[in-house]
Amino acid sequence: MAEKKIAAPIDRPLSRAYLREFTGWSTAYAPGLSDPTSLRIMENCWVTREGALQVRPALRSVFPDGNWITTNFNARIVGSFETFFLNDGGKALLFATKEATGIVTFKVAAYNYATDEYEVKTLADSEFSGTTQFSADCAYVRYVQIDNKVFALPDSTNPEDTVRIFYVGSEKKVVTPEEIGVPTWVPTDAPAAYLPDASWINSTAAVKETVFPPVETNTAGTAGQPLTGTLISSTAADNTYNFGYWYTFQNELGETAPSQMTVIKTKRGWSQWQFQSAASAGGPSGTQVSDPTMACDQIVVAIPSAALNAANNAGATGWNLYMAAWTDQSPVPVEGTLIASRGLGLPGANHTRDRILQHTPVAASYDVTAAIPTEDERTNYTTPSSASQGLVAGDRIILVNDRQAAAVIRWSSNQLGEYTNFSPTKGGGYKTLTAGNLLVPACVKLWQNPQSTDTLVVLCRGVDGYSTSYYMAPAVVTGQTGSTAIMGFEETTATPGTVSPWGVEVVNQGLYHPLDEQLMKSTASNYNISHSSMTESISNKWLELLNKQNIVSAAMDNRIYYVVHNPDGEELEEGCMGNEIWVMDVEGGKDSTTWSRFLIQANSLHKLEVADKLYMAVVRPDAIFVLDELQTQDEYSDTGLTARRPIPWRMETNTQGANRAHDAWSRLRQVNLTLGNFMGRMQFGVRGHDVNGMPVNVSKVTKDLRTVDLTTRPLPWDLEDYLLIDRDMKEWTLYANSIEEDGLPAQSYGRINLVQYRYAPISVNVGYAYGSVETFEYGRASAPTDPGTFYPNGVPLPYVDTSR
């Protein structure tokens, strides 16, 4: 009879023992409760869209050798950067650097189309006239651009650090706006208004620019009294029409508070002014003129020389003349009309011409109005903002997060040519949120509201637990006699604000705003706003983050990159806003969101195009980098020349097992790994405990020492490797990492595409019952002489009669 053979043990991969898709970083729950395909440890890795785990893209500097900011310029980059074009059509980057002295200056990186690199230059070498700087208190600089003007917004506690304006059109110049302190509310700053004499009225424009207009006088000899036939009668009772004049200065940001009003009385109303040349005696000559500045009926208004000088010294770009008219029988109106403007600081300027403006039968504008000046309303819109966060939307600039005026929201005009004017006369303005609610507007974003229209949303950084958001949109208030355009504000329904001015993003109509305890996503649809947390899997790590107000973000390709300060990471480098970059992939929606973690210290993030390809740029103190998936080593510099070093990385999964419940014992035979496009060396292994409670840690080093240039787009390749475990285990974790050689990271780059566990089932008795359980009782026998029930000292005697 043939000997019966024992069947070989079943050795097949478990249905759940494949690791085909990594699901990102997960730390919120205990390892045994987290998804076994998620990672407890994740350093310098990210999850690709197909679920593989890949070493993060390498840092590649966009600067050439010898252009490293720290080693070659003895400075470091502060904040973000802004793209503009040079006069030759070349692309360039504007960025700020903190010098060795601590002050912050600006540099330009011009794109070299031959080498696809940005070469660092000074402002002067980049065709800019003028220079500017921020104090050593400036820690971050953000930029907004409109109408070929770049606003540099500093984050600083120094009141001297206000907005700087870079003109980046055909004229390249730098402007440091200053507050214009005149006119003040005193009679000596009020304008003078009078009727000029006939010879000056009839003179050419060239003469008018060099000759100050003489006052028309009466032939009877009474000085200052115009002739009877002129606009102003020598009989005071005949002058029943009142014209009140006031003026404002302006700079790039807006207008000053108005001067006091000077009133002059005439015998004809504005609509009856004569469009004729002046007779030699001063009245109408009967000859019609087409040029309103040559009309006999006109009033010349002159501003004080002292006020003009002070305004010029403060960088005024012009002054505006306003007029309000009424009769002796009517009330004084509440607002006046802009009738003329004069530019200042222009080539060929002269003091005589710059002081005067003519009020003629035709006004410069009939649509621009301003309130009658009062002593109580002295808002000066030439005062530069200290805002450090802003947005350009709808042809407006909106500025928030002002350290000197924390509750203020400012917006500029959306009129052509006035996009940087914050004056209400041009459609600009400001709003101060209720101080009692302790709300600090920190960020402004363009977001879709429940009415399915794009609306500005202002997110407030709360104090003492107060935090909310506001919708902000142009609106119209209708009255009995007309309508007024205003900026309307509406508090959103239970929408929290944010703790970070630079960490708010809008992706796929979702508003992602960092809070202290979570990253929240808000969506609006059908008049409803809903909120959800995007940090459930890393909620504990998010809570532990330091300086959340310094979180900086940028979005690209449905991924949001966050610069954060992780207390469990490396010590924060000087000049960096955070010591790590966390990446959230929202491609598949909330249910398939994955988090990845890069150990990169940075101060800003920005999209940047290099060689016709779009990258996520990382701004560090030493250079501007792009995250390049076709590079396998990080670039850096210690000497001014570009060097490269491998990327150290590490990962470890949460608890895995033969089934999702982790309660099935198995003979874990081996682990199979499939690596994609891998080069270099890596270690991988399995750790856990066996059936006897003994620790298990089995690993090996995989080597693939080929050197392939990924930029040449080689054909993809796979590498398989196997690790024998041969232990009885119920739970384990997989880990992998780069290794070191001679104390330095060894080359290691690629991805893990597939993990397969092979096992043999173990008897169901493992860890459970081995047979029936017997119990014994302690007690006193009813019949002590009965050997079957006799328990000496509680131990039963055997039934065998040993007394025989």
Short mmCIF file of N, CA, C and O in Angstrom, two decimals, residues 15-68:
data_model
loop_
_atom_site.label_atom_id
_atom_site.label_comp_id
_atom_site.label_asym_id
_atom_site.label_seq_id
_atom_site.Cartn_x
_atom_site.Cartn_y
_atom_site.Cartn_z
N SER A 15 -6.54 37.95 0.36
CA SER A 15 -7.31 38.90 -0.46
C SER A 15 -7.12 40.32 0.02
O SER A 15 -7.14 41.26 -0.77
N ARG A 16 -6.92 40.50 1.31
CA ARG A 16 -6.71 41.84 1.86
C ARG A 16 -5.24 42.10 2.17
O ARG A 16 -4.92 43.07 2.82
N ALA A 17 -4.40 41.21 1.76
CA ALA A 17 -2.99 41.38 2.07
C ALA A 17 -2.23 42.03 0.92
O ALA A 17 -1.02 42.02 0.91
N TYR A 18 -2.95 42.57 -0.06
CA TYR A 18 -2.33 43.39 -1.08
C TYR A 18 -2.34 44.84 -0.61
O TYR A 18 -3.30 45.31 -0.01
N LEU A 19 -1.27 45.54 -0.92
CA LEU A 19 -1.25 46.98 -0.67
C LEU A 19 -1.09 47.65 -2.04
O LEU A 19 0.01 47.91 -2.51
N ARG A 20 -2.21 47.84 -2.69
CA ARG A 20 -2.18 48.43 -4.03
C ARG A 20 -2.26 49.95 -3.98
O ARG A 20 -1.74 50.61 -4.87
N GLU A 21 -2.95 50.49 -3.00
CA GLU A 21 -3.16 51.93 -2.96
C GLU A 21 -2.85 52.45 -1.56
O GLU A 21 -3.51 52.07 -0.58
N PHE A 22 -1.86 53.30 -1.47
CA PHE A 22 -1.60 54.01 -0.21
C PHE A 22 -2.62 55.13 -0.07
O PHE A 22 -2.96 55.81 -1.05
N THR A 23 -3.08 55.35 1.13
CA THR A 23 -4.14 56.35 1.36
C THR A 23 -3.65 57.55 2.15
O THR A 23 -4.44 58.28 2.73
N GLY A 24 -2.34 57.76 2.16
CA GLY A 24 -1.83 58.99 2.74
C GLY A 24 -1.50 58.88 4.22
O GLY A 24 -1.55 57.82 4.84
N TRP A 25 -1.20 60.04 4.77
CA TRP A 25 -0.75 60.17 6.15
C TRP A 25 -1.94 60.07 7.09
O TRP A 25 -2.99 60.68 6.85
N SER A 26 -1.83 59.32 8.20
CA SER A 26 -2.92 59.16 9.15
C SER A 26 -2.34 59.01 10.55
O SER A 26 -1.58 58.07 10.81
N THR A 27 -2.68 59.96 11.43
CA THR A 27 -2.12 59.94 12.78
C THR A 27 -3.17 60.13 13.87
O THR A 27 -2.84 60.09 15.05
N ALA A 28 -4.42 60.34 13.48
CA ALA A 28 -5.42 60.75 14.48
C ALA A 28 -5.85 59.62 15.39
O ALA A 28 -6.29 59.85 16.50
N TYR A 29 -5.75 58.39 14.92
CA TYR A 29 -6.22 57.25 15.70
C TYR A 29 -5.04 56.34 16.03
O TYR A 29 -3.97 56.45 15.45
N ALA A 30 -5.30 55.41 16.94
CA ALA A 30 -4.27 54.43 17.27
C ALA A 30 -3.92 53.63 16.02
O ALA A 30 -4.75 53.44 15.15
N PRO A 31 -2.68 53.12 15.94
CA PRO A 31 -2.26 52.40 14.72
C PRO A 31 -3.19 51.26 14.34
O PRO A 31 -3.41 51.01 13.17
N GLY A 32 -3.73 50.56 15.34
CA GLY A 32 -4.61 49.44 15.03
C GLY A 32 -5.98 49.86 14.55
O GLY A 32 -6.71 49.04 13.97
N LEU A 33 -6.37 51.12 14.76
CA LEU A 33 -7.68 51.59 14.33
C LEU A 33 -7.62 52.32 13.00
O LEU A 33 -8.64 52.49 12.33
N SER A 34 -6.46 52.80 12.63
CA SER A 34 -6.32 53.53 11.38
C SER A 34 -6.40 52.58 10.19
O SER A 34 -6.16 51.37 10.32
N ASP A 35 -6.73 53.12 9.05
CA ASP A 35 -6.75 52.33 7.82
C ASP A 35 -5.38 51.70 7.62
O ASP A 35 -4.37 52.40 7.63
N PRO A 36 -5.31 50.36 7.44
CA PRO A 36 -4.00 49.72 7.32
C PRO A 36 -3.21 50.16 6.08
O PRO A 36 -2.00 49.97 6.03
N THR A 37 -3.87 50.75 5.10
CA THR A 37 -3.14 51.23 3.93
C THR A 37 -2.64 52.66 4.11
O THR A 37 -2.03 53.23 3.20
N SER A 38 -2.91 53.27 5.26
CA SER A 38 -2.41 54.62 5.53
C SER A 38 -1.07 54.54 6.26
O SER A 38 -0.65 53.47 6.70
N LEU A 39 -0.41 55.69 6.37
CA LEU A 39 0.95 55.73 6.88
C LEU A 39 1.00 56.45 8.22
O LEU A 39 0.49 57.56 8.37
N ARG A 40 1.63 55.80 9.19
CA ARG A 40 1.86 56.42 10.49
C ARG A 40 3.07 57.36 10.41
O ARG A 40 3.08 58.42 11.02
N ILE A 41 4.08 56.93 9.68
CA ILE A 41 5.27 57.76 9.47
C ILE A 41 5.36 58.05 7.98
O ILE A 41 5.27 57.15 7.15
N MET A 42 5.54 59.33 7.66
CA MET A 42 5.62 59.73 6.26
C MET A 42 6.54 60.93 6.16
O MET A 42 6.18 62.04 6.55
N GLU A 43 7.72 60.74 5.65
CA GLU A 43 8.70 61.81 5.55
C GLU A 43 9.24 61.85 4.13
O GLU A 43 9.79 60.88 3.63
N ASN A 44 9.07 63.01 3.50
CA ASN A 44 9.56 63.24 2.13
C ASN A 44 8.98 62.26 1.13
O ASN A 44 9.65 61.82 0.20
N CYS A 45 7.71 61.88 1.34
CA CYS A 45 7.00 61.02 0.41
C CYS A 45 5.66 61.68 0.08
O CYS A 45 5.15 62.49 0.85
N TRP A 46 5.10 61.29 -1.06
CA TRP A 46 3.73 61.70 -1.34
C TRP A 46 3.02 60.59 -2.10
O TRP A 46 3.64 59.72 -2.71
N VAL A 47 1.69 60.63 -2.03
CA VAL A 47 0.87 59.61 -2.66
C VAL A 47 0.46 60.12 -4.03
O VAL A 47 -0.11 61.19 -4.17
N THR A 48 0.78 59.35 -5.06
CA THR A 48 0.43 59.73 -6.42
C THR A 48 -1.05 59.47 -6.66
O THR A 48 -1.74 58.82 -5.86
N ARG A 49 -1.55 59.96 -7.80
CA ARG A 49 -2.98 59.83 -8.10
C ARG A 49 -3.39 58.37 -8.30
O ARG A 49 -4.55 58.02 -8.09
N GLU A 50 -2.44 57.51 -8.70
CA GLU A 50 -2.78 56.09 -8.87
C GLU A 50 -2.57 55.29 -7.59
O GLU A 50 -2.72 54.07 -7.59
N GLY A 51 -2.22 55.95 -6.48
CA GLY A 51 -2.12 55.28 -5.19
C GLY A 51 -0.75 54.78 -4.83
O GLY A 51 -0.58 54.15 -3.79
N ALA A 52 0.26 55.03 -5.68
CA ALA A 52 1.62 54.61 -5.34
C ALA A 52 2.22 55.60 -4.34
O ALA A 52 1.76 56.73 -4.19
N LEU A 53 3.25 55.13 -3.66
CA LEU A 53 3.97 55.98 -2.72
C LEU A 53 5.30 56.36 -3.35
O LEU A 53 6.13 55.48 -3.62
N GLN A 54 5.52 57.65 -3.57
CA GLN A 54 6.69 58.10 -4.30
C GLN A 54 7.51 59.05 -3.45
O GLN A 54 6.97 59.82 -2.65
N VAL A 55 8.83 59.00 -3.63
CA VAL A 55 9.69 59.99 -3.02
C VAL A 55 9.32 61.36 -3.60
O VAL A 55 9.06 61.48 -4.80
N ARG A 56 9.26 62.37 -2.75
CA ARG A 56 8.79 63.69 -3.18
C ARG A 56 9.63 64.24 -4.32
O ARG A 56 10.80 63.85 -4.50
N PRO A 57 9.08 65.17 -5.11
CA PRO A 57 9.88 65.82 -6.15
C PRO A 57 11.08 66.54 -5.54
O PRO A 57 11.04 67.03 -4.41
N ALA A 58 12.14 66.62 -6.31
CA ALA A 58 13.36 67.24 -5.83
C ALA A 58 13.29 68.76 -5.97
O ALA A 58 12.56 69.30 -6.81
N LEU A 59 14.05 69.44 -5.13
CA LEU A 59 14.16 70.89 -5.20
C LEU A 59 15.19 71.28 -6.26
O LEU A 59 16.35 70.88 -6.18
N ARG A 60 14.74 72.06 -7.24
CA ARG A 60 15.65 72.54 -8.28
C ARG A 60 15.62 74.07 -8.29
O ARG A 60 14.57 74.67 -8.48
N SER A 61 16.74 74.69 -8.06
CA SER A 61 16.81 76.14 -8.03
C SER A 61 16.59 76.71 -9.42
O SER A 61 17.09 76.17 -10.42
N VAL A 62 15.85 77.82 -9.50
CA VAL A 62 15.66 78.49 -10.78
C VAL A 62 16.74 79.53 -11.02
O VAL A 62 16.75 80.20 -12.05
N PHE A 63 17.67 79.68 -10.04
CA PHE A 63 18.79 80.61 -10.20
C PHE A 63 20.02 79.84 -10.70
O PHE A 63 20.23 78.69 -10.32
N PRO A 64 20.86 80.46 -11.50
CA PRO A 64 22.10 79.79 -11.94
C PRO A 64 23.16 79.83 -10.87
O PRO A 64 22.99 80.45 -9.80
N ASP A 65 24.27 79.16 -11.12
CA ASP A 65 25.41 79.19 -10.21
C ASP A 65 25.82 80.64 -9.96
O ASP A 65 25.82 81.47 -10.87
N GLY A 66 26.20 80.92 -8.72
CA GLY A 66 26.66 82.27 -8.39
C GLY A 66 25.54 83.24 -8.11
O GLY A 66 25.79 84.42 -7.89
N ASN A 67 24.28 82.75 -8.11
CA ASN A 67 23.13 83.61 -7.83
C ASN A 67 22.37 83.16 -6.59
O ASN A 67 21.19 83.44 -6.45
N TRP A 68 23.04 82.41 -5.70
CA TRP A 68 22.39 82.01 -4.46
C TRP A 68 22.35 83.21 -3.52
O TRP A 68 23.37 83.87 -3.30
#
